[in-house]
CSV table of C-alpha atoms in Angstrom, one decimal:
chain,number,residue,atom,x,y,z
A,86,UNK,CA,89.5,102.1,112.0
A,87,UNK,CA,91.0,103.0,108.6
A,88,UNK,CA,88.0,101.3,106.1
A,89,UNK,CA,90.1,101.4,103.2
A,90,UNK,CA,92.5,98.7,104.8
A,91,UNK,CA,90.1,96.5,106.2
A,92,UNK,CA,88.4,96.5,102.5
A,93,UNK,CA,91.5,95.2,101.3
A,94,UNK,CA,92.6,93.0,103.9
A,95,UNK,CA,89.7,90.7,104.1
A,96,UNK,CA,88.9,91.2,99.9
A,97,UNK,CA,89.9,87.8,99.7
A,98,UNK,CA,87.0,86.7,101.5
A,99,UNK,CA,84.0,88.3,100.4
A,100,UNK,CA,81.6,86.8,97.8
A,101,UNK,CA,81.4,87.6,94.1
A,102,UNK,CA,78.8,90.0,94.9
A,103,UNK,CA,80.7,91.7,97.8
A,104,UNK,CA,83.6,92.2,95.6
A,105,UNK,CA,81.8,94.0,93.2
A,106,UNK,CA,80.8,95.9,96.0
A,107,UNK,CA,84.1,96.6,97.5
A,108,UNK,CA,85.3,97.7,93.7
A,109,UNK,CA,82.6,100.1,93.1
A,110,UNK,CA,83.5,101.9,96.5
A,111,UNK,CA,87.3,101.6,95.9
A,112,UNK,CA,86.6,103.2,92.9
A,113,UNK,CA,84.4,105.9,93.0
A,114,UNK,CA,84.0,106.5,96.8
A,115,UNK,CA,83.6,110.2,96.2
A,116,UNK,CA,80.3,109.7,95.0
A,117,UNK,CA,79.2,107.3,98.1
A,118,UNK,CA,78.5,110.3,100.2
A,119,UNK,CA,75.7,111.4,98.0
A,120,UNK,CA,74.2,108.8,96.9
A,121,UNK,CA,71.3,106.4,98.8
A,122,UNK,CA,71.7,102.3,99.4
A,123,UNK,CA,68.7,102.1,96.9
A,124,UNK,CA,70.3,104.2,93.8
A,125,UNK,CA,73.8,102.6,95.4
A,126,UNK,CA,72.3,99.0,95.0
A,127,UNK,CA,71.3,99.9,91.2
A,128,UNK,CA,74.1,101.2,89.9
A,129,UNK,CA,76.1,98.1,91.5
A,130,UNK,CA,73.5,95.6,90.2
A,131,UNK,CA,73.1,93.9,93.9
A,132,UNK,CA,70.3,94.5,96.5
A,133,UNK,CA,70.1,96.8,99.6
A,134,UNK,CA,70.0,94.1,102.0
A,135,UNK,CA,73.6,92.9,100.2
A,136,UNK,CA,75.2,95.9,100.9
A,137,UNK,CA,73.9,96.1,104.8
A,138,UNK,CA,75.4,92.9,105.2
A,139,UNK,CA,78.8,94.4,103.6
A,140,UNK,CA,78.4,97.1,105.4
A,141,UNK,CA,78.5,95.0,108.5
A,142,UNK,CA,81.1,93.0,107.4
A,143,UNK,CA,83.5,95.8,107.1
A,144,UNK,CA,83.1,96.9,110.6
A,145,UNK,CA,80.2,99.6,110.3
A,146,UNK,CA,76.9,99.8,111.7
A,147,UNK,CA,74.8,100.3,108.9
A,148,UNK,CA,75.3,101.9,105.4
A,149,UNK,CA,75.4,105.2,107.0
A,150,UNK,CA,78.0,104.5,109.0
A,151,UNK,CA,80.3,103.0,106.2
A,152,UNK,CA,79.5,106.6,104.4
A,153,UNK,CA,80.9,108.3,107.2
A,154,UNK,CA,84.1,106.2,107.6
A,155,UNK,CA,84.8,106.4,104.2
A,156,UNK,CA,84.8,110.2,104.2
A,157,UNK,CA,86.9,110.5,107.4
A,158,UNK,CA,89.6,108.2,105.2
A,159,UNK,CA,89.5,110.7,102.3
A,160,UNK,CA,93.4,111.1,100.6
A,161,UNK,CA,94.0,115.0,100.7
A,162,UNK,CA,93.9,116.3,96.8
A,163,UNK,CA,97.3,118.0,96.8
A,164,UNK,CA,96.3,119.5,92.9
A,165,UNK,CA,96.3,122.9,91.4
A,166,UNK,CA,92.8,123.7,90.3
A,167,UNK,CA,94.2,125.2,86.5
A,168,UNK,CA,96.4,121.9,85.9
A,169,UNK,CA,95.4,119.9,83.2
A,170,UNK,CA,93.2,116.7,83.6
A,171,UNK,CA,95.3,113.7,82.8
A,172,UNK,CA,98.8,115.7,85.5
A,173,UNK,CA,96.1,115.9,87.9
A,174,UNK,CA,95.1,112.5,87.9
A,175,UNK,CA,98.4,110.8,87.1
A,176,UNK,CA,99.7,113.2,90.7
A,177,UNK,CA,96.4,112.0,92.3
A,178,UNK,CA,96.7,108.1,91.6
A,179,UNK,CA,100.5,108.0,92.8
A,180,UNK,CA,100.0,110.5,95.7
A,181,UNK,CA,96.7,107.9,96.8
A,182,UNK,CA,99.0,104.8,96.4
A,183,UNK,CA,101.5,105.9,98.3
A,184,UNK,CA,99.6,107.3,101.4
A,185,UNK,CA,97.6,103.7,101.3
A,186,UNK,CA,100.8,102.1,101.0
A,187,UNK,CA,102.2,103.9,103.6
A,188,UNK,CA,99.2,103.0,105.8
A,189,UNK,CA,99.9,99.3,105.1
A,190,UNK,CA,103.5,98.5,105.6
A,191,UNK,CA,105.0,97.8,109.2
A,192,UNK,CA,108.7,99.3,109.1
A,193,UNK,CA,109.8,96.1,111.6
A,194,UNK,CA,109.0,94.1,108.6
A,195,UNK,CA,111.4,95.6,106.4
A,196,UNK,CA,114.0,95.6,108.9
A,197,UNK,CA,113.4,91.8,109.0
A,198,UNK,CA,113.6,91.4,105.6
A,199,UNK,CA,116.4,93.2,105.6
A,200,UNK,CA,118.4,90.9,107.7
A,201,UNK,CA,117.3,87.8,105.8
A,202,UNK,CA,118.8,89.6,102.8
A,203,UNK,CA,122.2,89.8,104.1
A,204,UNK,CA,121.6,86.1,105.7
A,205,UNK,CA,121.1,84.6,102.5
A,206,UNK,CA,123.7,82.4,100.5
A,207,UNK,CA,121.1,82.8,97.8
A,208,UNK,CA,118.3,85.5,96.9
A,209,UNK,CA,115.5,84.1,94.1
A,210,UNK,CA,112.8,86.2,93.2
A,211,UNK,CA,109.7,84.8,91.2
A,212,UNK,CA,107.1,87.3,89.1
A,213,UNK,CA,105.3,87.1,86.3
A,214,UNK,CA,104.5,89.9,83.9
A,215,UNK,CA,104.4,92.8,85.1
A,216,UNK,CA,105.7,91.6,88.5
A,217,UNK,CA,108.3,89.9,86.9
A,218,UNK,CA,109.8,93.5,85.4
A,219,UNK,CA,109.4,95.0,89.3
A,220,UNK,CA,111.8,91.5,90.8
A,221,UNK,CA,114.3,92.6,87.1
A,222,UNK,CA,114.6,95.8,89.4
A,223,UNK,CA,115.0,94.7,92.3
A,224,UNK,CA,117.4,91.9,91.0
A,225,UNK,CA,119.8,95.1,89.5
A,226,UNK,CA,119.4,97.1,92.8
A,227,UNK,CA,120.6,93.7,94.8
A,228,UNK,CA,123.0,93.0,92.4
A,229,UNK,CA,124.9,96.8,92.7
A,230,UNK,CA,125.0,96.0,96.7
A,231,UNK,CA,126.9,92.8,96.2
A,232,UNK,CA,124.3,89.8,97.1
A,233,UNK,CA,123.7,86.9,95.0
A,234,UNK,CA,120.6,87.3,93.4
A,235,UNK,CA,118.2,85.7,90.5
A,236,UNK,CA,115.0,87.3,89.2
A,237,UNK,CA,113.1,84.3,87.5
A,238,UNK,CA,110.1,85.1,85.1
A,239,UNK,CA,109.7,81.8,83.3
A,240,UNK,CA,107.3,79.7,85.0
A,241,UNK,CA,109.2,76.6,84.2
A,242,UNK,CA,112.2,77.7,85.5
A,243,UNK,CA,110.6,78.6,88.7
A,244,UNK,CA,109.5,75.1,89.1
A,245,UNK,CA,112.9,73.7,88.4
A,246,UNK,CA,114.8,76.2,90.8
A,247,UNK,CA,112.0,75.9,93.5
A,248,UNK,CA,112.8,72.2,93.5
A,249,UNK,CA,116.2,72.9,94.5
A,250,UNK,CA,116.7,75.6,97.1
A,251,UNK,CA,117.6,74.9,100.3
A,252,UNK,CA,118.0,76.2,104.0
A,253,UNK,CA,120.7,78.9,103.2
A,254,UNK,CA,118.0,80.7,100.2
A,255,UNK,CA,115.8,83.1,100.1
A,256,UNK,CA,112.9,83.3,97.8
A,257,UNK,CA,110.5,86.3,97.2
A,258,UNK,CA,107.2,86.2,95.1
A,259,UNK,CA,105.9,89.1,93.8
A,260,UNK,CA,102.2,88.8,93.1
A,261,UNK,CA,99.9,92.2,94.0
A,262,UNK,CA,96.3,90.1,92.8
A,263,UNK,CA,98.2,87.2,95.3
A,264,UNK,CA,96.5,84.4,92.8
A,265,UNK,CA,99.5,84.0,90.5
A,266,UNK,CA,99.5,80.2,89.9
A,267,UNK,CA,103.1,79.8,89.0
A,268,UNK,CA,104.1,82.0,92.4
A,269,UNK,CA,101.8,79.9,94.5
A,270,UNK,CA,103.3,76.9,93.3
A,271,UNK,CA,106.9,77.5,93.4
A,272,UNK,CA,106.7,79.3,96.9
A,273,UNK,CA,105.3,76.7,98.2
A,274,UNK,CA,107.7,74.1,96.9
A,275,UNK,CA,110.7,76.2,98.1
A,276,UNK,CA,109.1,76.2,101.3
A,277,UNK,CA,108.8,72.9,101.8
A,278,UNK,CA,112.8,72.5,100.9
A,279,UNK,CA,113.7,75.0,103.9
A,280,UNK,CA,113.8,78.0,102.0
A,281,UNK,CA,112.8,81.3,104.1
A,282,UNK,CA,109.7,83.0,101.5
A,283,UNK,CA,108.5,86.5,101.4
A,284,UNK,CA,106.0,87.2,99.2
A,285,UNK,CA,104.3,91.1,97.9
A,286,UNK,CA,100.9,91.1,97.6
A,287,UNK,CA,97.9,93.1,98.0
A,288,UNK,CA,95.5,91.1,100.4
A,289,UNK,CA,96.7,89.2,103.7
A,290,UNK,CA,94.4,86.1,102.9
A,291,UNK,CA,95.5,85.7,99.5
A,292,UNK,CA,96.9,81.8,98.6
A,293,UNK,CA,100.9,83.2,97.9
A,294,UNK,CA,100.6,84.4,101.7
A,295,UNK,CA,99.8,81.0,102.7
A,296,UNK,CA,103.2,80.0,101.9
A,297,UNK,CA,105.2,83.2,102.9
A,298,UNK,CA,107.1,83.2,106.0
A,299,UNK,CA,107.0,87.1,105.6
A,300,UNK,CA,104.2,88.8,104.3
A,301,UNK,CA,104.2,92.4,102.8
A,302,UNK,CA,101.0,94.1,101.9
A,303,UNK,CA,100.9,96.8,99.6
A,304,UNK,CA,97.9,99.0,98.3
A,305,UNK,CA,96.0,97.5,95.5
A,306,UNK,CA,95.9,100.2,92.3
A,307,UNK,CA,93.0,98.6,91.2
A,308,UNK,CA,90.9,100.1,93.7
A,309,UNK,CA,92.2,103.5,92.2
A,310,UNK,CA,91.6,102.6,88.5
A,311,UNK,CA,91.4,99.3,87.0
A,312,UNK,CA,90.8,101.4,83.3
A,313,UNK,CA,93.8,103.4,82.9
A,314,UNK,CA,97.0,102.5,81.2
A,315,UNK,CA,99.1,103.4,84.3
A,316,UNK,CA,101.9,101.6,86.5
A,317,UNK,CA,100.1,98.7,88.3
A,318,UNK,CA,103.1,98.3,90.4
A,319,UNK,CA,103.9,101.5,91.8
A,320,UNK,CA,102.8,99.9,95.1
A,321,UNK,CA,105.6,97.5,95.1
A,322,UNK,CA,108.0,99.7,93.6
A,323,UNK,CA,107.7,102.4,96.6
A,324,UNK,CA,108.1,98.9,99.1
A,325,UNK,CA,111.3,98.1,96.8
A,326,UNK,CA,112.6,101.5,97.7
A,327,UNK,CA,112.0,101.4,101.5
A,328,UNK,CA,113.6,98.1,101.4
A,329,UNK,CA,117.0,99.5,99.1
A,330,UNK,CA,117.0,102.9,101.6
A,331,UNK,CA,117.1,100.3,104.3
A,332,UNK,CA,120.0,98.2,102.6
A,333,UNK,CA,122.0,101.2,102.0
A,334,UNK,CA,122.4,102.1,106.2
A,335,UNK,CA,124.8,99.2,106.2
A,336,UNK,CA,128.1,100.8,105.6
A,337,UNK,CA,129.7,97.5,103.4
A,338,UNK,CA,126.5,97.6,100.7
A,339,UNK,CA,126.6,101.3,100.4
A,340,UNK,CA,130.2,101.4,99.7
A,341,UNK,CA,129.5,98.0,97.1
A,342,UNK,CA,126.8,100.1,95.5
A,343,UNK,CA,129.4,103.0,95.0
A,344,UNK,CA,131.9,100.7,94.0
A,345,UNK,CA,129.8,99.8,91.2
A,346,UNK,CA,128.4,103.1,90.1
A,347,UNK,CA,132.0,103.8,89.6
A,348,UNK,CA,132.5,101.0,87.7
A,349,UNK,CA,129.8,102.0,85.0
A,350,UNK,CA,130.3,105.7,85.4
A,351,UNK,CA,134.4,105.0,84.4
A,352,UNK,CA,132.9,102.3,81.6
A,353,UNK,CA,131.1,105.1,80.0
């Protein structure tokens, strides 16, 4: 059992106190092997018996036995020893999200996606803030391959268009916390007017999967580093490139993508 997954798949359902629990072990799960549930339970600010239980919750035994699954799900430091700090931890963070990443994706579920792309009359995509600026590039990268695509940001204007697709439209939400009111909202609406939804999040219970007829999980950066000033979507932008490699096998897109990398190159 990979215990890094199952932390993040059922986040959505622990308690207040079991989240702080799964954050400080996201976060700092190098230390976890040398520390003891009693000095573990201080620095948390939660009780021993509280993390047993999460312990338990999680799949493991005891505390012990989450120690030692956490250690056999280490991500291999790939980093020369004289590089300095802030390389070696930029390297570090992206090498971790992507191997977690990895982990979490199923490759039939981009295939499917793949194939409601090309199905669709229309593509909408809904994000906000930071999400919003990963659907702008996956909007362009549509765009170049021909489809019919909209990237919406304003949460008024995803009320308005939600209320209005149909059958023949696709809409994607983009929310990694998968609590982003307005996305909630407007999947669901879209849903209940036919639309197929797809929605990219970080935890399988969260409310946007709920109304998501396909569901991609990707790893959760916070569990890296909620401190640093460092691409929060990376997780979403390696799914956007699985899904745009798989795009580009069909002969027609890939020769509409060159088409209009011509176009701009000869512009220029």
């Amino acid at each position: 059992m990979d215990i890094i997954y199952e932390i993040q798949r059922i986040y959505n359902s622990f308690s207040d106190k079991e989240k702080s629990i799964a954050d400080y072990i996201m976060q700092h799960r190098e230390n976890i092997k040398n520390i003891n549930i009693t000095d573990l339970a201080k620095a948390i600010g939660t009780s021993g018996a509280t993390i047993t239980r999460f312990a338990k919750k999680i799949g493991c035994d005891s505390f012990v036995d989450m120690k030692i699954m956490l250690g056999s799900n280490k991500v291999e430091k790939v980093v020369e020893e004289d590089e300095d700090e802030i390389f070696s931890y930029a390297y570090q963070y992206y090498n971790e999200v992507i191997e977690r990443t990895k982990m979490l994706i199923d490759k039939r579920t981009i295939f499917e996606v793949v194939e409601e792309l090309k199905k669709a009359r229309n593509i909408y995509i809904y994000g906000v803030g930071s999400s919003g600026l990963t659907g702008e590039e996956m909007m362009q990268r549509l765009l170049r391959m021909g489809f019919n695509v909209h990237c919406i940001s304003d949460s008024h204007m995803m009320i308005i268009n939600s209320s209005i697709v149909t059958s023949a439209d696709l809409v994607i939400g983009i929310s990694i916390s998968g609590e982003t009111e307005e996305v909630i909202h407007s999947l669901r609406r879209a849903r209940e007017n036919g639309a197929k939804t797809v929605c990219i999040t970080s935890f399988e219970e969260s409310s946007v999967s709920k109304y998501s007829d396909i569901e991609f999980i990707v790893y959760n950066p916070k569990f890296v580093d909620r401190n640093k000033f460092i691409n929060s979507q990376f997780s979403a932008m390696y799914l956007l490139d699985l899904i745009s490699m798989a795009l580009l096998k069909d002969e027609e897109l890939s020769k509409k993508m060159k088409i209009t990398i011509d176009a701009i190159v000869n512009n220029c």
